[in-house]
Structures are given as structure tokens and as C-alpha cells.
Coordinates of C-alpha atoms and ligand atoms in Angstrom, one line a residue:
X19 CA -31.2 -23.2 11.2
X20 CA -30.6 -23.7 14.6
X21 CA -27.9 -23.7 17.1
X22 CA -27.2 -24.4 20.8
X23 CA -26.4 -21.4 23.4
X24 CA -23.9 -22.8 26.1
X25 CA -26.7 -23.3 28.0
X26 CA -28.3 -26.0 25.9
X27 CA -31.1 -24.5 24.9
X28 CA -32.3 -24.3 21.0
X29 CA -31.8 -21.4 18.9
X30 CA -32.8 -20.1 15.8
X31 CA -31.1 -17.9 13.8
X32 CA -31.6 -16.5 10.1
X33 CA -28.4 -15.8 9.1
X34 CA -25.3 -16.6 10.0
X35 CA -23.6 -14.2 8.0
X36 CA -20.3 -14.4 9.8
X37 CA -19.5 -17.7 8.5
X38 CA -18.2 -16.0 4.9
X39 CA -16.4 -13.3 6.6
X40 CA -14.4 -15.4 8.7
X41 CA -10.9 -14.9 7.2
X42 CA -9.5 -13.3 3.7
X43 CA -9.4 -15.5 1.8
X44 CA -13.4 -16.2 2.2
X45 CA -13.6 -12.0 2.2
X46 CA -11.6 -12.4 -1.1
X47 CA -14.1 -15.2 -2.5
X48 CA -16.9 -13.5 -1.9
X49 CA -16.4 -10.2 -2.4
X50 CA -19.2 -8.2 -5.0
X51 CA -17.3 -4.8 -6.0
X52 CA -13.5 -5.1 -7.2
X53 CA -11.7 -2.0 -8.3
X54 CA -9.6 -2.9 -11.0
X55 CA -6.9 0.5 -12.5
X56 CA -8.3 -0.2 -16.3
X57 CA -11.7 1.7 -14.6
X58 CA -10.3 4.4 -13.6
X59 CA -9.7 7.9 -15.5
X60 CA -6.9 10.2 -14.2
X61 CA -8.1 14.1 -15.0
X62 CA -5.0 16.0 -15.8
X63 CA -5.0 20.1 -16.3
X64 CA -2.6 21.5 -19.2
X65 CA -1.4 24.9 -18.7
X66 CA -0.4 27.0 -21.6
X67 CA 3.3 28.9 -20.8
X68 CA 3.7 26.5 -18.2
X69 CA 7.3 25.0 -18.1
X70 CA 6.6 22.5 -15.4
X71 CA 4.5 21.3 -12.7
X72 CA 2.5 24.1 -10.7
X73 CA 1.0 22.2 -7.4
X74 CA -2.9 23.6 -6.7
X75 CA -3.2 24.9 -3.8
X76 CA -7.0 23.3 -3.1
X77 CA -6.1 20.0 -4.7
X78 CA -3.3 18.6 -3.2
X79 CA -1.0 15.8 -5.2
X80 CA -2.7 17.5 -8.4
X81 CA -0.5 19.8 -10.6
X82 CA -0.9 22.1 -13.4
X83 CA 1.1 20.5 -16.4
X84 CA 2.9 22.3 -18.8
X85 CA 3.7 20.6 -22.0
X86 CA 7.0 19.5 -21.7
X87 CA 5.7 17.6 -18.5
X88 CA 3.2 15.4 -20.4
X89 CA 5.3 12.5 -21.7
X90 CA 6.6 12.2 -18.3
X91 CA 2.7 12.5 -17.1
X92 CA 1.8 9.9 -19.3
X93 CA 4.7 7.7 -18.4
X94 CA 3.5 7.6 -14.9
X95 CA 0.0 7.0 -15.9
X96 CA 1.1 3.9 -17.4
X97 CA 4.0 2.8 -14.5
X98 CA 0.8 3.3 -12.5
X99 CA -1.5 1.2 -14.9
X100 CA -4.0 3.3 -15.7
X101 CA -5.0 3.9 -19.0
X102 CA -7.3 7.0 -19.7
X103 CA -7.0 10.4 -18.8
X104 CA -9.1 13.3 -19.0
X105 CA -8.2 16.8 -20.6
X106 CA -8.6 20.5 -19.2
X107 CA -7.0 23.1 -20.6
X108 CA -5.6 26.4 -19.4
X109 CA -5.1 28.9 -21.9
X110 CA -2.9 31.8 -22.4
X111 CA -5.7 33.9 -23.3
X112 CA -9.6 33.9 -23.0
X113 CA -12.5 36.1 -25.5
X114 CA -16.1 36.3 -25.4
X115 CA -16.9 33.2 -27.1
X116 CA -13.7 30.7 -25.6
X117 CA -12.1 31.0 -29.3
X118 CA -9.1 29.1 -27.7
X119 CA -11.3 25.7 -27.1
X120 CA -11.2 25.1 -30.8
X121 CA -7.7 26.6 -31.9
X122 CA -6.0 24.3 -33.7
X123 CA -3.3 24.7 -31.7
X124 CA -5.4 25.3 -28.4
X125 CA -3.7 24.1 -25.2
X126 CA -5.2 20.5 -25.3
X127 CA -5.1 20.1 -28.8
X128 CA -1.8 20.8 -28.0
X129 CA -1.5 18.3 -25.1
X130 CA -3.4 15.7 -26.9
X131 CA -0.4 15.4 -29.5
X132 CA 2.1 15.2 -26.6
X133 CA 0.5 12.4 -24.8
X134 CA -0.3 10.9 -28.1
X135 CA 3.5 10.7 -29.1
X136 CA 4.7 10.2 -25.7
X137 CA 2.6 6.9 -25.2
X138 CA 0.2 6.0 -28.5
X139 CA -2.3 3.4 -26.7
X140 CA -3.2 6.1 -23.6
X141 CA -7.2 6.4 -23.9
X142 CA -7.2 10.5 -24.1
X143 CA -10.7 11.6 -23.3
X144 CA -11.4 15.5 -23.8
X145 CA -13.7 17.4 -21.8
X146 CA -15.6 19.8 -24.6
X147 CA -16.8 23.1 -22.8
X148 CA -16.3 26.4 -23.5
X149 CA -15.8 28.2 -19.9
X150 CA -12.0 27.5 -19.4
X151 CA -11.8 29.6 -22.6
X152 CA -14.7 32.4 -22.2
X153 CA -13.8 35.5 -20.4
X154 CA -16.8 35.8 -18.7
X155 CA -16.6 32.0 -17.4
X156 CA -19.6 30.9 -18.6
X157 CA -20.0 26.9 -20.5
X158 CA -21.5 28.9 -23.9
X159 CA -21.7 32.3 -25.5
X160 CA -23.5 34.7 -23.8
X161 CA -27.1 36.7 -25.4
X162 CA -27.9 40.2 -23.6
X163 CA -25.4 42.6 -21.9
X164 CA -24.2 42.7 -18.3
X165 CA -26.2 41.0 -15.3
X166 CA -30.0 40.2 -17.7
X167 CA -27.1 38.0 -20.0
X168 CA -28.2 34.9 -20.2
X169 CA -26.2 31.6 -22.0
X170 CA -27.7 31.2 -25.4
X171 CA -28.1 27.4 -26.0
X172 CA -28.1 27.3 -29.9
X173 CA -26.1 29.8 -30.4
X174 CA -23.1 27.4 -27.9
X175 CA -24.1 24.5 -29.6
X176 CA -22.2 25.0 -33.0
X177 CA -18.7 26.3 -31.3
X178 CA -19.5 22.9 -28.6
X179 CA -19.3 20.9 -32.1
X180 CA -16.6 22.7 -33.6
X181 CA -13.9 22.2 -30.2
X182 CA -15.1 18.7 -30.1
X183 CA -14.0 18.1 -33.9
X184 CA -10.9 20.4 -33.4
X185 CA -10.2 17.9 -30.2
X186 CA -11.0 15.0 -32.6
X187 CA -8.3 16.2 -35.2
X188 CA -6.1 15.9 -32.9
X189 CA -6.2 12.5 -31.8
X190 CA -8.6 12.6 -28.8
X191 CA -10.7 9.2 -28.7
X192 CA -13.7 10.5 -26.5
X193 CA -14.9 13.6 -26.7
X194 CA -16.9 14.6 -23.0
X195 CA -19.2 17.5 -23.4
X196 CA -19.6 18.9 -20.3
X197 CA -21.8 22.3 -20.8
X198 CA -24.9 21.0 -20.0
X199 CA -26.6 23.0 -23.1
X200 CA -29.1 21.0 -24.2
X201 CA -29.0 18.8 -27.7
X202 CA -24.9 19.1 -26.9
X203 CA -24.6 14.9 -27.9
X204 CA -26.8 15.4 -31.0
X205 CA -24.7 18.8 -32.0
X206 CA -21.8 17.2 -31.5
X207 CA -22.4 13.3 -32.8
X208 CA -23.5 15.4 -36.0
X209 CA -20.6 17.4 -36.5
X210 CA -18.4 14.6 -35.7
X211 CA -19.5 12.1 -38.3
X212 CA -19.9 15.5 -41.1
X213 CA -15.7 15.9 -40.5
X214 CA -15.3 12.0 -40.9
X215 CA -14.6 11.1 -37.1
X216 CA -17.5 8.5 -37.2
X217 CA -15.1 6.4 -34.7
X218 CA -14.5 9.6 -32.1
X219 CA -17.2 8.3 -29.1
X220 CA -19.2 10.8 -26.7
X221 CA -19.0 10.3 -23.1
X222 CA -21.5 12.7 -22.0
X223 CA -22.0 14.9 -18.4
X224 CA -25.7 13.7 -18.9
X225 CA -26.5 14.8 -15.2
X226 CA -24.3 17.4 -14.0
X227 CA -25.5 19.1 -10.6
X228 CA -25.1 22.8 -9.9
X229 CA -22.6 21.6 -7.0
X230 CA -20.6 23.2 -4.0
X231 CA -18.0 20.5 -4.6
X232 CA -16.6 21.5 -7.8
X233 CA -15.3 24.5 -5.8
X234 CA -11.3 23.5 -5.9
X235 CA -11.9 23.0 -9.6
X236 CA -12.3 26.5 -10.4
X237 CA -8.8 27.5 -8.8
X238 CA -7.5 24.2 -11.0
X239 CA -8.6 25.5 -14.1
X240 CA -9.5 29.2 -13.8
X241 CA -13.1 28.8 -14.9
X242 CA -15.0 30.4 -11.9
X243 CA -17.7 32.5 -13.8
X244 CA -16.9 36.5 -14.0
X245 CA -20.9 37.0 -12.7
X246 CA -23.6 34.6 -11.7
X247 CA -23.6 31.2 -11.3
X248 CA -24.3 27.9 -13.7
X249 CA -28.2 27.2 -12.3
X250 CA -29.5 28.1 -15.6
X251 CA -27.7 25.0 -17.0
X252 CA -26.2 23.0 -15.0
X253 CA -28.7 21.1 -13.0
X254 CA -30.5 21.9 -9.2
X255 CA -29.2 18.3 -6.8
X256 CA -32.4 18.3 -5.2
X257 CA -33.7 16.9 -9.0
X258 CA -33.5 13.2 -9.5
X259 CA -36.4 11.9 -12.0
X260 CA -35.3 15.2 -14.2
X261 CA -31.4 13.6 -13.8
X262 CA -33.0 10.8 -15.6
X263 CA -34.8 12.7 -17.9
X264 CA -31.4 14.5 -18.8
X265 CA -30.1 10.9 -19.3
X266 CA -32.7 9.2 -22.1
X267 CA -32.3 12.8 -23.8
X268 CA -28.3 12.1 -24.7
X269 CA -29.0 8.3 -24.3
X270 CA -31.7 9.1 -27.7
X271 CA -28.8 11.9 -29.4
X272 CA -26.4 9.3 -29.6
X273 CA -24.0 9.1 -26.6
X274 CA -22.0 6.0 -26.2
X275 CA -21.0 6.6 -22.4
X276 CA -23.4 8.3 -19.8
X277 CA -21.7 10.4 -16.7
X278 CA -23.1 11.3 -13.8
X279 CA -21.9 13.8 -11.3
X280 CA -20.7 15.1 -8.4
X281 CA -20.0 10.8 -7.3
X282 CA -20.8 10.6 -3.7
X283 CA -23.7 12.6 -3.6
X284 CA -25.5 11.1 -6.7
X285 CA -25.0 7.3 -5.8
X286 CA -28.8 7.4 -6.1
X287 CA -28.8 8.5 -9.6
X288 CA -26.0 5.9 -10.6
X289 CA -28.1 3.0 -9.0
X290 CA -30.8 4.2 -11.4
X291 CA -29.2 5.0 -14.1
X292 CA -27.6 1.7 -14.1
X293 CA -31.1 -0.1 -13.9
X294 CA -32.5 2.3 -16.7
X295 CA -29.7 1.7 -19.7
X296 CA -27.4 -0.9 -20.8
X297 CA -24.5 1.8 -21.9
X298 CA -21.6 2.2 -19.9
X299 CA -22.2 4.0 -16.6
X300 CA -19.2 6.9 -15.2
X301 CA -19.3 8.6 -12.4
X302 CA -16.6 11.9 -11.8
X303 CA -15.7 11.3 -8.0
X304 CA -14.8 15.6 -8.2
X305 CA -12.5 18.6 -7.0
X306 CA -14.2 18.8 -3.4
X307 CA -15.0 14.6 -2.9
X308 CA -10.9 14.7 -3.5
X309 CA -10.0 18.0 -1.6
X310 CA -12.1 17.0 1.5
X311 CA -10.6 13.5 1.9
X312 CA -7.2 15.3 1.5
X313 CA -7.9 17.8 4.1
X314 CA -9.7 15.2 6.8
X315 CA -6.4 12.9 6.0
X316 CA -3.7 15.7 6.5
X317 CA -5.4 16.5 9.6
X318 CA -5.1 12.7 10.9
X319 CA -8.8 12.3 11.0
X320 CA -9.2 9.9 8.4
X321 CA -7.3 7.5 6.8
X322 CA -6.5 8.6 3.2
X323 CA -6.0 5.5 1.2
X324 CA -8.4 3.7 3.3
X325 CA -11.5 6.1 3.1
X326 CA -10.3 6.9 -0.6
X327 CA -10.6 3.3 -1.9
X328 CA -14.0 2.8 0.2
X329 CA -15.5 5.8 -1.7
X330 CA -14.2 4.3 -5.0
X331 CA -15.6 1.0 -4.5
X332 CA -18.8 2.5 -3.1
X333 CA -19.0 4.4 -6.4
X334 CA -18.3 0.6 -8.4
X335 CA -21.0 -0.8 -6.2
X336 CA -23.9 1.8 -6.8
X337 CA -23.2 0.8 -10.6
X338 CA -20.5 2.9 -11.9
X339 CA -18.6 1.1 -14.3
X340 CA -16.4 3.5 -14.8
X341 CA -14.6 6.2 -12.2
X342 CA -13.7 9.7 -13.1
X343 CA -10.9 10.7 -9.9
X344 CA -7.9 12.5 -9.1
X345 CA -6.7 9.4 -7.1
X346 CA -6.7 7.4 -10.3
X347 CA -2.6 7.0 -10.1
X348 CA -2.4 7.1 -6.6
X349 CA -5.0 4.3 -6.4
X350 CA -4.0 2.1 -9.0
X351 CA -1.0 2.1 -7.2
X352 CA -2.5 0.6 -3.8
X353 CA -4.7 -1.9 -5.7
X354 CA -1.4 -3.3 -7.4
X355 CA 0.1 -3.2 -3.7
X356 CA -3.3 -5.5 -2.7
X357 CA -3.7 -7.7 -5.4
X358 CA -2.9 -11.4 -4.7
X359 CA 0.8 -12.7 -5.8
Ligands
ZN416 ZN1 -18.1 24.4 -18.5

């Protein structure tokens, strides 16, 4: 291609890439990642004995919801037009081996027949781990006394089937085991198709990273580990080819959906994961992605719907097809606000 500089000379350049970004509607035509509110998931916390909303402190714009709050929850999920949310439950009481996560009526099985009657098409996905329920904190039961305890992975495995059948009961549609033991999918895809919820899919945390950024999570949900830390299980982030081992492993026992997370510091992982299956791809854009655009926002350093929908659509680009975020109402909101008359 060439051109002609004001002074008449000849000039060749590769690309002239300005051409297509010359005005919106050309930024519109040829634009590569669009967010669209049906991709997003909106994590929601129940709280047993709560009567309302309790704001978190680390999270703002997230509450704690009681049950009496959830058809009103679910009603502005769907003003808001998203469509799935994601259960966490707080419960009134915790034992050694998180009893309360397969309760009949536990908190979210609970919660799941609230949203259920309050709005019958809401995709309910329910996280299946044990630590909101343990009193030690931990993802699975514990083997060994005091600090040489260690999380026994069989042992979890059967109460990670029986809370994700209890969760199926009551009327989740995706069950997300989140514990990071491993043959969780195949325990649980079992047990699901044994009690007749052959239709129940897994979205599984195939690679979950030991991460600092789930910090404002653990105030959400009470789940902060009474001793030690989740590095036995939940995966080092310096690990990427073992992220994708993690992934064929519940890709081969049967998960539907594969997860990856923390978002923003995994992009990586979701650009590979994305060129290594054909399954649905989500990524869980978490507590302290959220909590830090918050923070830089309330401090007038950034721009909070501006730098929230450019991680979102970063997220889309690297291959997510579906986003896991606490700004799913809020950003479903400005994408309505955006989209074209
Ligand atoms: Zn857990």
C-alpha cells in the first residue's frame, strides 16, 4: 500500500489499521468480543437467621441474603437480565465433617426452593464444598489430630456426592464442585445418575489456584480455615501445564462445564483451555478482582464501570464463554444502557 506525505514523497505502510476504528459505528462492526447478560453468573451468599440484607464489609454492593430476601433477589436478577446465579451458604451451625452442606433443609437447599418458587426459569447453579460447613474450615473431612491433620480425599469424596445430590433434590440445575479433591466430577456424576438426577450437569473448579484474591470471600461466607491453609488441594498459580492436567482429569470423569480461576490472573490458562476442549469454558472473575476495582473506584482512581466491563470482556476474549462475577447485575445493567436502540 502506499500513500503520499505532504511532501509528495511515496510511502509505504503495512497497515492502516485506523481506517476500521474511525467512528462507532465501524468500532461496532468490527468488534471481536461482545458481552452479552445471558453469560454472566451473579454469586449470591444465603445466610441462615438472616432476616434481610447484611452489606460485606470487603465486598461492597454484595449482601448477605436471608431467605425472605431471595424472591426479591431473584426478581432483580431477572429486571437486570441475567439468568444464573451461583449458591453459597451460611449456616447456623458448623461440625467436623460440614453435616449442614447436605441437610435437607441446609441453607441453600433452603434457598434453592425460594429462588425456585420466586422465579421457576432462574439457572441456579450450587457450589458443592464442604468448608462453609466444617468447623475447622477446611473443603473435606479431616484424617490426623491438630496441626499433622491432613484433608483425607476419599474419605470427602462421598459427603462431596451426597451435598451435591441433597442440592440436586432440591432443584439446583448445576451442581459446581469446588473442593479441589481429586475424582470430585467422577464421585459426584456417579452419585448423581445412582439418585436418578441423570439431567443435574457439573460445572467443575477444574483449576482452582491457591490464591490471595479470594481473601474478601472468606469474610463473605465465613470459610477462612481454623489452621493452615488450602495448598494441599487447591492448586500453587505458578503451575500452568498441571492446570491443564487438572482439566482432561474432570474433562475424562464426566464434567459438562470446565472453570477456571482466579479470572484475571489465569487468562493464560483460559486461552488454553479453550484451544484444548470443545466444552463450555467459565472463568470466576473473584472476591479480590471485585473488591480491588471497588476500592481503586471509590478512591477516584479508576473508573468503575469502565475498567469493570474491560476486565469482563478481557475475560470473553481470552476464551471464557462464560463469566462467574459479582458485577453480573450491575453489568447487565450498563450493557442494556449500551446496546443499540
Ligand atoms: Zn471449599
Amino acid at each position: 500500500m502506499s500513500g503520499k506525505l505532504a511532501s509528495g514523497s511515496a510511502l509505504r505502510i503495512a497497515l492502516r489499521g485506523r481506517r476500521l476504528r474511525r467512528t462507532v459505528a465501524l468500532r461496532g462492526l468490527v468488534r471481536e468480543t461482545r458481552l452479552h447478560p445471558a453469560m454472566l453468573v451473579q454469586p449470591l451468599f444465603i445466610q441462615a437467621g438472616a432476616t434481610g440484607r447484611e452489606p460485606i464489609g470487603a465486598m461492597p454492593g454484595q449482601d448477605r441474603l436471608g431467605l425472605a430476601v431471595l424472591a426479591e433477589e431473584a426478581g432483580r436478577l431477572r429486571a437486570a437480565g441475567v439468568r444464573s446465579a451461583l449458591l453459597f451458604g451460611l449456616p447456623s451451625a458448623k461440625d467436623a465433617s460440614g453435616s449442614g452442606a447436605w441437610a435437607a433443609d441446609g441453607i441453600v437447599q433452603e434457598g434453592i426452593r425460594a429462588l425456585r418458587a420466586a422465579d421457576r426459569d432462574l439457572l441456579i447453579i450450587a457450589d458443592v464444598c464442604l468448608c462453609e460447613y466444617t468447623s475447622h474450615g477446611h473443603c473435606g473431612v479431616l484424617a490426623g489430630n491438630g496441626e499433622d491433620a491432613i484433608v483425607d480425599n476419599d474419605a470427602s469424596l462421598e459427603l462431596l456426592a451426597r451435598t451435591a445430590v441433597s442440592l440436586a433434590e432440591a432443584g439446583a440445575d448445576i451442581l459446581a464442585p469446588s473442593a479441589m479433591m481429586d475424582g470430585q466430577v467422577a464421585a459426584i456424576r456417579a452419585a448423581l445418575d445412582e439418585a436418578g438426577h441423570g439431567q443435574a450437569a457439573i460445572l467443575a473448579y477444574a483449576a482452582k489456584h491457591a490464591s490471595a484474591f479470594y481473601g474478601p470471600f472468606r469474610e463473605a461466607a465465613d470459610s477462612a480455615p481454623a489452621f493452615g491453609d488450602r495448598r494441599s488441594y487447591q492448586m500453587d498459580p505458578a503451575n500452568g501445564r498441571e492446570a491443564l492436567r487438572e482439566i482432561d482429569a474432570d474433562v475424562a470423569e464426566g464434567a459438562d462445564i470446565i472453570m477456571i480461576k482466579p479470572a484475571l490472573p489465569s487468562l493464560d490458562l483460559v486461552a488454553a483451555a479453550r484451544a484444548r476442549t470443545d466444552l463450555p469454558i467459565a472463568a470466576y472473575q473473584v472476591s479480590g478482582e471485585y473488591s480491588a476495582i471497588c476500592a481503586a473506584a471509590a478512591n477516584g482512581w479508576l473508573n468503575r464501570r469502565a475498567v469493570a466491563l474491560e476486565s469482563l470482556v478481557a475475560i470473553a476474549r481470552a476464551g471464557a464463554d462464560i463469566i462467574v462475577t459479582y458485577f453480573a447485575a450491575e453489568a447487565a445493567g450498563w450493557l442494556r444502557d449500551e446496546a443499540p436502540p
